[in-house]
Each structure stands twice: as structure tokens, then as C-alpha cells.
PDB file of C-alpha atoms in Angstrom:
ATOM      1  CA  UNK E   1      13.865   8.518  20.655  1.00  0.00           C
ATOM      2  CA  UNK E   2      11.891   6.561  17.344  1.00  0.00           C
ATOM      3  CA  UNK E   3       9.989   9.322  15.420  1.00  0.00           C
ATOM      4  CA  UNK E   4       6.547   9.151  16.101  1.00  0.00           C
ATOM      5  CA  UNK E   5       3.726  10.190  13.607  1.00  0.00           C
ATOM      6  CA  UNK E   6       0.907  10.781  16.595  1.00  0.00           C
ATOM      7  CA  UNK E   7       3.116  12.769  18.037  1.00  0.00           C
ATOM      8  CA  UNK E   8       3.262  14.608  14.564  1.00  0.00           C
ATOM      9  CA  UNK E   9      -0.807  14.773  14.399  1.00  0.00           C
ATOM     10  CA  UNK E  10      -1.156  15.922  18.080  1.00  0.00           C
ATOM     11  CA  UNK E  11       0.663  19.057  17.139  1.00  0.00           C
ATOM     12  CA  UNK E  12      -0.837  19.382  14.104  1.00  0.00           C
ATOM     13  CA  UNK E  13      -4.442  19.375  15.403  1.00  0.00           C
ATOM     14  CA  UNK E  14      -3.435  22.012  18.221  1.00  0.00           C
ATOM     15  CA  UNK E  15      -2.530  24.265  15.433  1.00  0.00           C
ATOM     16  CA  UNK E  16       1.027  23.818  14.221  1.00  0.00           C
ATOM     17  CA  UNK E  17       1.500  23.832  10.811  1.00  0.00           C
ATOM     18  CA  UNK E  18       4.723  22.458  10.420  1.00  0.00           C
ATOM     19  CA  UNK E  19       4.109  19.440  12.269  1.00  0.00           C
ATOM     20  CA  UNK E  20       1.834  18.659   9.339  1.00  0.00           C
ATOM     21  CA  UNK E  21       5.180  18.975   6.703  1.00  0.00           C
ATOM     22  CA  UNK E  22       6.910  16.608   8.579  1.00  0.00           C
ATOM     23  CA  UNK E  23       4.180  13.874   8.616  1.00  0.00           C
ATOM     24  CA  UNK E  24       4.382  14.392   4.583  1.00  0.00           C
ATOM     25  CA  UNK E  25       7.805  13.704   4.677  1.00  0.00           C
ATOM     26  CA  UNK E  26       7.611  11.278   6.897  1.00  0.00           C
ATOM     27  CA  UNK E  27       4.923   8.742   4.990  1.00  0.00           C
ATOM     28  CA  UNK E  28       4.085  10.222   1.716  1.00  0.00           C
ATOM     29  CA  UNK E  29       7.142   8.086  -0.571  1.00  0.00           C
ATOM     30  CA  UNK E  30       5.234   5.074   2.059  1.00  0.00           C
ATOM     31  CA  UNK E  31       1.927   5.826   0.894  1.00  0.00           C
ATOM     32  CA  UNK E  32       3.193   6.211  -2.879  1.00  0.00           C
ATOM     33  CA  UNK E  33       4.686   3.109  -3.204  1.00  0.00           C
ATOM     34  CA  UNK E  34       1.592   1.528  -1.086  1.00  0.00           C
ATOM     35  CA  UNK E  35      -1.080   2.876  -3.897  1.00  0.00           C
ATOM     36  CA  UNK E  36       1.509   2.002  -6.359  1.00  0.00           C
ATOM     37  CA  UNK E  37       0.565  -0.946  -6.140  1.00  0.00           C
ATOM     38  CA  UNK E  38      -2.753  -0.817  -6.659  1.00  0.00           C
ATOM     39  CA  UNK E  39      -3.046   1.489  -9.798  1.00  0.00           C
ATOM     40  CA  UNK E  40      -0.098   0.942 -11.913  1.00  0.00           C
ATOM     41  CA  UNK E  41       0.163   4.917 -12.135  1.00  0.00           C
ATOM     42  CA  UNK E  42       2.719   6.840 -10.190  1.00  0.00           C
ATOM     43  CA  UNK E  43       0.518  10.275 -10.859  1.00  0.00           C
ATOM     44  CA  UNK E  44      -2.449   8.544  -9.853  1.00  0.00           C
ATOM     45  CA  UNK E  45      -0.105   6.889  -6.970  1.00  0.00           C
ATOM     46  CA  UNK E  46       0.390  10.837  -5.787  1.00  0.00           C
ATOM     47  CA  UNK E  47      -2.565  11.852  -5.892  1.00  0.00           C
ATOM     48  CA  UNK E  48      -3.809   9.184  -3.746  1.00  0.00           C
ATOM     49  CA  UNK E  49      -0.635  10.042  -1.327  1.00  0.00           C
ATOM     50  CA  UNK E  50      -2.380  13.844  -1.430  1.00  0.00           C
ATOM     51  CA  UNK E  51      -6.639  12.934  -1.029  1.00  0.00           C
ATOM     52  CA  UNK E  52      -5.372  10.486   2.083  1.00  0.00           C
ATOM     53  CA  UNK E  53      -3.470  13.762   3.653  1.00  0.00           C
ATOM     54  CA  UNK E  54      -6.320  15.536   2.718  1.00  0.00           C
ATOM     55  CA  UNK E  55      -8.617  13.545   4.197  1.00  0.00           C
ATOM     56  CA  UNK E  56      -6.174  13.356   7.795  1.00  0.00           C
ATOM     57  CA  UNK E  57      -7.064  17.285   7.477  1.00  0.00           C
ATOM     58  CA  UNK E  58     -10.791  17.138   7.157  1.00  0.00           C
ATOM     59  CA  UNK E  59     -11.359  14.248   9.167  1.00  0.00           C
ATOM     60  CA  UNK E  60      -9.266  14.872  12.294  1.00  0.00           C
ATOM     61  CA  UNK E  61      -9.704  11.974  13.958  1.00  0.00           C
ATOM     62  CA  UNK E  62      -8.336  11.553  17.183  1.00  0.00           C
ATOM     63  CA  UNK E  63      -6.460   8.211  17.879  1.00  0.00           C
ATOM     64  CA  UNK E  64      -4.906   6.362  21.053  1.00  0.00           C
ATOM     65  CA  UNK E  65      -1.451   5.427  19.642  1.00  0.00           C
ATOM     66  CA  UNK E  66       0.875   5.782  16.818  1.00  0.00           C
ATOM     67  CA  UNK E  67      -0.244   2.440  15.367  1.00  0.00           C
ATOM     68  CA  UNK E  68      -3.749   3.093  15.260  1.00  0.00           C
ATOM     69  CA  UNK E  69      -2.640   6.534  13.418  1.00  0.00           C
ATOM     70  CA  UNK E  70       0.096   4.624  11.262  1.00  0.00           C
ATOM     71  CA  UNK E  71      -2.750   1.843  10.403  1.00  0.00           C
ATOM     72  CA  UNK E  72      -5.780   4.817  10.111  1.00  0.00           C
ATOM     73  CA  UNK E  73      -2.913   6.438   6.977  1.00  0.00           C
ATOM     74  CA  UNK E  74      -2.625   2.973   5.332  1.00  0.00           C
ATOM     75  CA  UNK E  75      -6.390   2.097   5.763  1.00  0.00           C
ATOM     76  CA  UNK E  76      -7.569   5.699   4.262  1.00  0.00           C
ATOM     77  CA  UNK E  77      -4.823   5.397   1.013  1.00  0.00           C
ATOM     78  CA  UNK E  78      -5.927   1.714   0.448  1.00  0.00           C
ATOM     79  CA  UNK E  79     -10.134   2.663   0.438  1.00  0.00           C
ATOM     80  CA  UNK E  80      -9.201   5.648  -2.262  1.00  0.00           C
ATOM     81  CA  UNK E  81      -6.817   3.525  -4.582  1.00  0.00           C
ATOM     82  CA  UNK E  82      -9.846   0.622  -4.731  1.00  0.00           C
ATOM     83  CA  UNK E  83     -12.165   4.053  -5.388  1.00  0.00           C
ATOM     84  CA  UNK E  84      -9.942   5.397  -7.903  1.00  0.00           C
ATOM     85  CA  UNK E  85     -10.092   1.873  -9.204  1.00  0.00           C
ATOM     86  CA  UNK E  86     -13.904   1.261  -9.236  1.00  0.00           C
ATOM     87  CA  UNK E  87     -14.159   5.315 -11.018  1.00  0.00           C
ATOM     88  CA  UNK E  88     -11.360   4.326 -13.756  1.00  0.00           C
ATOM     89  CA  UNK E  89     -13.403   1.139 -15.004  1.00  0.00           C
ATOM     90  CA  UNK E  90     -16.196   2.844 -15.005  1.00  0.00           C
ATOM     91  CA  UNK E  91     -14.908   5.120 -17.549  1.00  0.00           C
ATOM     92  CA  UNK E  92     -13.292   3.338 -19.423  1.00  0.00           C
ATOM     93  CA  UNK E  93     -14.663   2.986 -22.903  1.00  0.00           C
ATOM     94  CA  UNK E  94     -13.923  -0.648 -24.487  1.00  0.00           C
ATOM     95  CA  UNK E  95     -11.036  -0.200 -26.462  1.00  0.00           C
ATOM     96  CA  UNK E  96      -8.754   1.267 -23.884  1.00  0.00           C
ATOM     97  CA  UNK E  97      -8.609  -1.696 -21.974  1.00  0.00           C
ATOM     98  CA  UNK E  98      -5.306  -3.286 -24.627  1.00  0.00           C
ATOM     99  CA  UNK E  99      -3.632  -0.292 -23.845  1.00  0.00           C
ATOM    100  CA  UNK E 100      -3.522  -0.885 -20.322  1.00  0.00           C
ATOM    101  CA  UNK E 101      -2.080  -4.553 -21.312  1.00  0.00           C
ATOM    102  CA  UNK E 102       0.399  -3.428 -23.537  1.00  0.00           C
ATOM    103  CA  UNK E 103       1.116  -0.583 -20.854  1.00  0.00           C
ATOM    104  CA  UNK E 104       1.542  -3.628 -18.065  1.00  0.00           C
ATOM    105  CA  UNK E 105       3.723  -5.860 -20.879  1.00  0.00           C
ATOM    106  CA  UNK E 106       6.033  -2.501 -21.278  1.00  0.00           C
ATOM    107  CA  UNK E 107       6.073  -2.206 -17.352  1.00  0.00           C
ATOM    108  CA  UNK E 108       6.793  -5.453 -16.862  1.00  0.00           C
ATOM    109  CA  UNK E 109       9.555  -5.740 -19.394  1.00  0.00           C
ATOM    110  CA  UNK E 110      11.228  -3.462 -17.412  1.00  0.00           C
ATOM    111  CA  UNK E 111      11.294  -4.716 -14.089  1.00  0.00           C
ATOM    112  CA  UNK E 112      12.742  -7.735 -14.755  1.00  0.00           C
ATOM    113  CA  UNK E 113      15.708  -5.719 -15.186  1.00  0.00           C
ATOM    114  CA  UNK E 114      16.612  -6.357 -11.174  1.00  0.00           C
ATOM    115  CA  UNK E 115      15.710  -8.531  -8.861  1.00  0.00           C
ATOM    116  CA  UNK E 116      14.155  -6.296  -6.903  1.00  0.00           C
ATOM    117  CA  UNK E 117      11.336  -5.553  -9.785  1.00  0.00           C
ATOM    118  CA  UNK E 118      11.792  -8.616 -10.666  1.00  0.00           C
ATOM    119  CA  UNK E 119       9.756  -9.309  -6.904  1.00  0.00           C
ATOM    120  CA  UNK E 120       7.565  -6.452  -7.385  1.00  0.00           C
ATOM    121  CA  UNK E 121       6.510  -8.076 -10.255  1.00  0.00           C
ATOM    122  CA  UNK E 122       5.961 -11.653  -8.896  1.00  0.00           C
ATOM    123  CA  UNK E 123       3.948 -10.045  -6.356  1.00  0.00           C
ATOM    124  CA  UNK E 124       1.709  -8.269  -9.140  1.00  0.00           C
ATOM    125  CA  UNK E 125       0.874 -12.276 -10.179  1.00  0.00           C
ATOM    126  CA  UNK E 126      -1.330 -12.786  -6.669  1.00  0.00           C
ATOM    127  CA  UNK E 127      -4.580 -11.526  -6.149  1.00  0.00           C
ATOM    128  CA  UNK E 128      -4.632  -8.009  -4.368  1.00  0.00           C
ATOM    129  CA  UNK E 129      -5.544  -9.553  -1.081  1.00  0.00           C
ATOM    130  CA  UNK E 130      -2.323 -11.466  -1.249  1.00  0.00           C
ATOM    131  CA  UNK E 131      -0.048  -8.669  -2.613  1.00  0.00           C
ATOM    132  CA  UNK E 132      -1.745  -6.283   0.570  1.00  0.00           C
ATOM    133  CA  UNK E 133      -1.008  -8.947   2.956  1.00  0.00           C
ATOM    134  CA  UNK E 134       2.779  -9.881   2.003  1.00  0.00           C
ATOM    135  CA  UNK E 135       3.033  -5.773   1.257  1.00  0.00           C
ATOM    136  CA  UNK E 136       2.098  -4.590   4.314  1.00  0.00           C
ATOM    137  CA  UNK E 137       3.545  -7.362   6.872  1.00  0.00           C
ATOM    138  CA  UNK E 138       7.498  -7.797   4.947  1.00  0.00           C
ATOM    139  CA  UNK E 139       7.356  -4.591   2.887  1.00  0.00           C
ATOM    140  CA  UNK E 140       6.067  -1.776   5.002  1.00  0.00           C
ATOM    141  CA  UNK E 141       7.014  -3.581   8.136  1.00  0.00           C
ATOM    142  CA  UNK E 142       3.204  -3.393  10.103  1.00  0.00           C
ATOM    143  CA  UNK E 143       2.597  -5.880  12.461  1.00  0.00           C
ATOM    144  CA  UNK E 144      -0.603  -9.025  12.274  1.00  0.00           C
ATOM    145  CA  UNK E 145      -2.602  -6.326  14.707  1.00  0.00           C
ATOM    146  CA  UNK E 146      -2.108  -3.424  12.449  1.00  0.00           C
ATOM    147  CA  UNK E 147      -2.307  -5.873   9.199  1.00  0.00           C
ATOM    148  CA  UNK E 148      -5.928  -6.393  11.010  1.00  0.00           C
ATOM    149  CA  UNK E 149      -7.181  -3.584  11.132  1.00  0.00           C
ATOM    150  CA  UNK E 150      -5.189  -1.986   8.130  1.00  0.00           C
ATOM    151  CA  UNK E 151      -7.500  -4.739   5.734  1.00  0.00           C
ATOM    152  CA  UNK E 152     -10.446  -5.124   8.548  1.00  0.00           C
ATOM    153  CA  UNK E 153     -10.179  -9.264   8.603  1.00  0.00           C
ATOM    154  CA  UNK E 154      -9.936 -11.023  12.084  1.00  0.00           C
ATOM    155  CA  UNK E 155      -5.604 -12.098  13.333  1.00  0.00           C
ATOM    156  CA  UNK E 156      -6.556 -15.802  12.064  1.00  0.00           C
ATOM    157  CA  UNK E 157      -7.910 -14.662   8.177  1.00  0.00           C
ATOM    158  CA  UNK E 158      -4.494 -12.217   8.205  1.00  0.00           C
ATOM    159  CA  UNK E 159      -3.092 -14.726   9.025  1.00  0.00           C
ATOM    160  CA  UNK E 160      -4.272 -17.663   6.880  1.00  0.00           C
ATOM    161  CA  UNK E 161      -4.150 -14.894   3.776  1.00  0.00           C
ATOM    162  CA  UNK E 162      -0.215 -14.557   5.214  1.00  0.00           C
ATOM    163  CA  UNK E 163      -0.291 -18.153   4.779  1.00  0.00           C
ATOM    164  CA  UNK E 164      -0.733 -18.841   1.580  1.00  0.00           C
ATOM    165  CA  UNK E 165       0.608 -15.619   0.110  1.00  0.00           C
ATOM    166  CA  UNK E 166       4.116 -16.822   1.058  1.00  0.00           C
ATOM    167  CA  UNK E 167       3.356 -20.076  -0.667  1.00  0.00           C
ATOM    168  CA  UNK E 168       1.867 -18.538  -3.521  1.00  0.00           C
ATOM    169  CA  UNK E 169       4.484 -16.004  -4.318  1.00  0.00           C
ATOM    170  CA  UNK E 170       6.965 -19.107  -3.443  1.00  0.00           C
ATOM    171  CA  UNK E 171       5.571 -20.814  -6.923  1.00  0.00           C
ATOM    172  CA  UNK E 172       5.511 -17.612  -8.749  1.00  0.00           C
ATOM    173  CA  UNK E 173       9.219 -17.097  -7.835  1.00  0.00           C
ATOM    174  CA  UNK E 174      10.304 -20.947  -8.764  1.00  0.00           C
ATOM    175  CA  UNK E 175       8.567 -20.237 -11.819  1.00  0.00           C
ATOM    176  CA  UNK E 176       9.730 -17.259 -12.898  1.00  0.00           C
ATOM    177  CA  UNK E 177      13.611 -19.275 -12.380  1.00  0.00           C
ATOM    178  CA  UNK E 178      13.881 -17.238  -8.920  1.00  0.00           C
ATOM    179  CA  UNK E 179      16.173 -19.321  -6.232  1.00  0.00           C
ATOM    180  CA  UNK E 180      16.771 -18.794  -2.456  1.00  0.00           C
ATOM    181  CA  UNK E 181      19.904 -17.637  -3.414  1.00  0.00           C
ATOM    182  CA  UNK E 182      18.942 -14.514  -5.420  1.00  0.00           C
ATOM    183  CA  UNK E 183      16.765 -12.414  -3.217  1.00  0.00           C
TER     184      UNK E 183
END
């Protein structure tokens, strides 16, 4: 029987504290990776993961099925990441933008060391919506319906985003000299 986070969450709601540990073990790494795609900051991504679980604990929502639960976690992480970015932009002095750009260039040079890092760097060049739809569908394995719920879009919008994102990523990969055989 495949793992179901919803079952553990329901156990947690009934008072089983060990079920929360199981949820954290199962979803924490994936939520950190997802938040990192937004933030490009490992420590902040870990904070977002913790805030996501805190929201899950405080709100104590009821879910009808596994996909709703799974999508809810990612939606909360997405919203928390966006809020973090907004807060950070408001508090940055103008001189700090040069430091942020320098950090990004350093990350880019490190990311070129292997194929997966190169693909992530190419994903970073995409618009946030293109990056999100590709990450959620191909890396995290969400169905189109789940991606619709997470991104708050209808199926046609997500399908169009996915199609355009694949074309945009292909152009970036070609520009970087990466062929289908390299992937």
C-alpha cells in the first residue's frame, strides 16, 4: 500500500503526535526544494518548510482526499515563499541588490558542474509561472488537476502554461548548448 500523508494527518488530528513526525519526514525535503526554487536561499527555504507545517498544525483543515492534502501543502509553501520575497524586497537597502546579483552569479557557476544543476539554472531563467508549472508537474510529479489547485488556475490555463514553459525551456537549453542526448 503506497504511503498516504492524508492518513497520517488524520491520525495527527486525532492526537497521534508521531503521525506529525511521519509527515515531516515525508514532505520536508520536497517542500524545501520547492521553496528554494523561489528563494534561492537554503536557510529561508527551510524556514518556509517549517512555517508550512506550522500552518498545517494551526489551521487543522479537513481534506477529502490525498491529492487535496498534497496540493494544500505546496500551496501554503508557495504563498509563504511569495510573502517572504515581498518582505525581503521591502526591507532591502538599494545597495544590497548588487550583493544579491553577485550571489546568483556564484550559484550559477557552481550549478554548471553537472547536468541536473544546469537544468535547474535553466529553469531559473524562466518566468516564475513557467518555472512553477514545470517544477510541480515534472519534478514533484503533480497531476494537472493538482497543479491547477496549487497555482489557482483552470485546466486550460495550466495546459497553456505547461506548453509554453516547455518551449521556453527548450530554447534556453539549446542556447546553453544542451541537447536532448545530454539530458
